[in-house]
Coordinates of N, CA and C in Angstrom, one line a residue:
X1 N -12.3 -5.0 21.2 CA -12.5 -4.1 20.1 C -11.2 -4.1 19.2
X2 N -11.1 -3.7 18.0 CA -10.4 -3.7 17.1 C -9.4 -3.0 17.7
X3 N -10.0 -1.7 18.2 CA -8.5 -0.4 19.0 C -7.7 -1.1 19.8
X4 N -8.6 -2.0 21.1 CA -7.9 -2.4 21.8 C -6.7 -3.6 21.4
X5 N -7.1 -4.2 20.0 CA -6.4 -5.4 19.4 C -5.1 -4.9 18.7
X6 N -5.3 -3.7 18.1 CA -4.1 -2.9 17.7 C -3.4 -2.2 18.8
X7 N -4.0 -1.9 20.1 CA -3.0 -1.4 21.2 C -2.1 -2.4 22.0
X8 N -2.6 -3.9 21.7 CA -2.1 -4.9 22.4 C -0.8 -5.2 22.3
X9 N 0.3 -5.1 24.1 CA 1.6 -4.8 23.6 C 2.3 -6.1 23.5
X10 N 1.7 -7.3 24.0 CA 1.8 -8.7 23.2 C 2.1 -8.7 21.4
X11 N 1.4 -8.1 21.0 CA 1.0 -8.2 19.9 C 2.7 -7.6 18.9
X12 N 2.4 -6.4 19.6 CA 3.6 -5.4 19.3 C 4.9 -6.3 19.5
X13 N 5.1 -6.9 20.5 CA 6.7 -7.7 20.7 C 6.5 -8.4 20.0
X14 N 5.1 -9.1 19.8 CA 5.8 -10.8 18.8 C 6.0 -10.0 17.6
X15 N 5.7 -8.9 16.9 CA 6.4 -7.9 15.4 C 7.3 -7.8 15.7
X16 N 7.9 -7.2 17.3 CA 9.8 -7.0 16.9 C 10.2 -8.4 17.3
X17 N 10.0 -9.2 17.9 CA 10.8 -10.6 17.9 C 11.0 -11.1 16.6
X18 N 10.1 -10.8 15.7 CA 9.8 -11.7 14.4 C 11.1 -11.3 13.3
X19 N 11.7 -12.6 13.5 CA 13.0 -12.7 12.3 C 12.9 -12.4 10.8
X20 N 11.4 -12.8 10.1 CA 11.6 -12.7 8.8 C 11.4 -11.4 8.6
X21 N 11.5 -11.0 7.0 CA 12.3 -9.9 6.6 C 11.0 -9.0 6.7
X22 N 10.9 -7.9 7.0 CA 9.5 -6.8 6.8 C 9.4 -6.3 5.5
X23 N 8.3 -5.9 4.8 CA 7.7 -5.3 4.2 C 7.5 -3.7 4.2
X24 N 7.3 -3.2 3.9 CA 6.7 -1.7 3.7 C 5.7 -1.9 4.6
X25 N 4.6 -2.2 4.5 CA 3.3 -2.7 5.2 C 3.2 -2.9 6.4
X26 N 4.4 -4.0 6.6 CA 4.9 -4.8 8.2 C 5.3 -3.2 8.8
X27 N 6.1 -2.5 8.4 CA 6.9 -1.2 9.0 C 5.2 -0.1 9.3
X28 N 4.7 -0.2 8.4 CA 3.8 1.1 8.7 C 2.4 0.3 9.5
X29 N 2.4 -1.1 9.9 CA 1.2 -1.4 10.7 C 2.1 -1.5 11.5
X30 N 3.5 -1.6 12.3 CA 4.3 -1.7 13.1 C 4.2 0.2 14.5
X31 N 4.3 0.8 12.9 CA 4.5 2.1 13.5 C 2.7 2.2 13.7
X32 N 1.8 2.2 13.2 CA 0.3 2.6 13.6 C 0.2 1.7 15.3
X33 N 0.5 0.6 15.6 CA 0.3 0.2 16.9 C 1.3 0.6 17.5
X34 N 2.8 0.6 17.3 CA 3.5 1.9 18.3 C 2.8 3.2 18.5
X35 N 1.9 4.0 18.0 CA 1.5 5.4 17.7 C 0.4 5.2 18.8
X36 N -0.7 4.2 19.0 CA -2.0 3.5 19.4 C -1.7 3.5 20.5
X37 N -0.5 2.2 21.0 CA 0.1 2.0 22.4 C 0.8 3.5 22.7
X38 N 1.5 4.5 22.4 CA 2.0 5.4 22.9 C 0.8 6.7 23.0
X39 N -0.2 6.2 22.6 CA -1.6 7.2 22.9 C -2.3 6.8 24.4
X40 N -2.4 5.4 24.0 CA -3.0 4.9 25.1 C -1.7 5.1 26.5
X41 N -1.2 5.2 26.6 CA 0.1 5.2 27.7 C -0.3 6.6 28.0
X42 N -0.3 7.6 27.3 CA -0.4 9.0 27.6 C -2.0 9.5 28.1
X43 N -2.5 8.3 27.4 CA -4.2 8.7 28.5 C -4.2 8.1 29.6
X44 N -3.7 7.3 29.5 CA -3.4 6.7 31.2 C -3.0 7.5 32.1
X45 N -1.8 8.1 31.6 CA -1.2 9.2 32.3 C -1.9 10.6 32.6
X46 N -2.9 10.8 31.9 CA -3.7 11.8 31.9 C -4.8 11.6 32.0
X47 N -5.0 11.4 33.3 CA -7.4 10.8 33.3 C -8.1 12.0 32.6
X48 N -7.7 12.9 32.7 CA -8.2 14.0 32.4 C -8.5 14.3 30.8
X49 N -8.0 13.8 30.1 CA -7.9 13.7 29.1 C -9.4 13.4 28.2
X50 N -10.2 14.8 27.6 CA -10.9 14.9 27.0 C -11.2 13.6 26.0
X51 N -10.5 13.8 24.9 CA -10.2 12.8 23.6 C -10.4 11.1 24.1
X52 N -10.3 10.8 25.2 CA -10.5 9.6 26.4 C -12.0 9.5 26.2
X53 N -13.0 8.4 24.9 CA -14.2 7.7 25.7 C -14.1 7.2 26.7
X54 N -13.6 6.6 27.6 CA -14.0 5.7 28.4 C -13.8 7.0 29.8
X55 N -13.9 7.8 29.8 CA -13.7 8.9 31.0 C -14.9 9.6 30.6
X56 N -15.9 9.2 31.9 CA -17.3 10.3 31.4 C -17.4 11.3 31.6
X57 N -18.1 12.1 30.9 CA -18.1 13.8 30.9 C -19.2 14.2 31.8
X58 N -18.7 15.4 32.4 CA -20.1 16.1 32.8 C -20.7 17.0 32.2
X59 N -22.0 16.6 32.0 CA -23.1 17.5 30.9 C -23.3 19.0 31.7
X60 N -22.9 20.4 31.1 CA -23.5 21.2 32.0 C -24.6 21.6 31.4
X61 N -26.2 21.8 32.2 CA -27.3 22.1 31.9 C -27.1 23.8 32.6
X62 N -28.0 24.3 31.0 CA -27.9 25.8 31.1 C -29.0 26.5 32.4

């Protein structure tokens, strides 16, 4: 999925290894996958975590 291709922390190091010079652009898709990866980190850490699709809910029937 796209989310998971922006959370990829591969992805993330080859941007800070990368010598040439950044952009405006390069800095704010830099900080959107830091923000992505530091969400995804914190759902991990929290199964519980509502805002988490991939944790299924239970339906209460009235």
């Amino acid at each position: 999925s796209a989310a998971a291709l922006h959370e990829d922390p591969a992805g993330i190091r080859a941007l800070l290894l990368d010598d040439r010079p950044r952009t405006d652009r390069d800095l704010v898709d830099l900080a959107g996958r830091l923000a992505a990866l530091e969400h995804r980190v914190a759902r991990a850490a929290d199964p519980t975590d509502p805002t988490d699709p991939t944790v299924p809910t239970r339906r209460m029937d009235p």
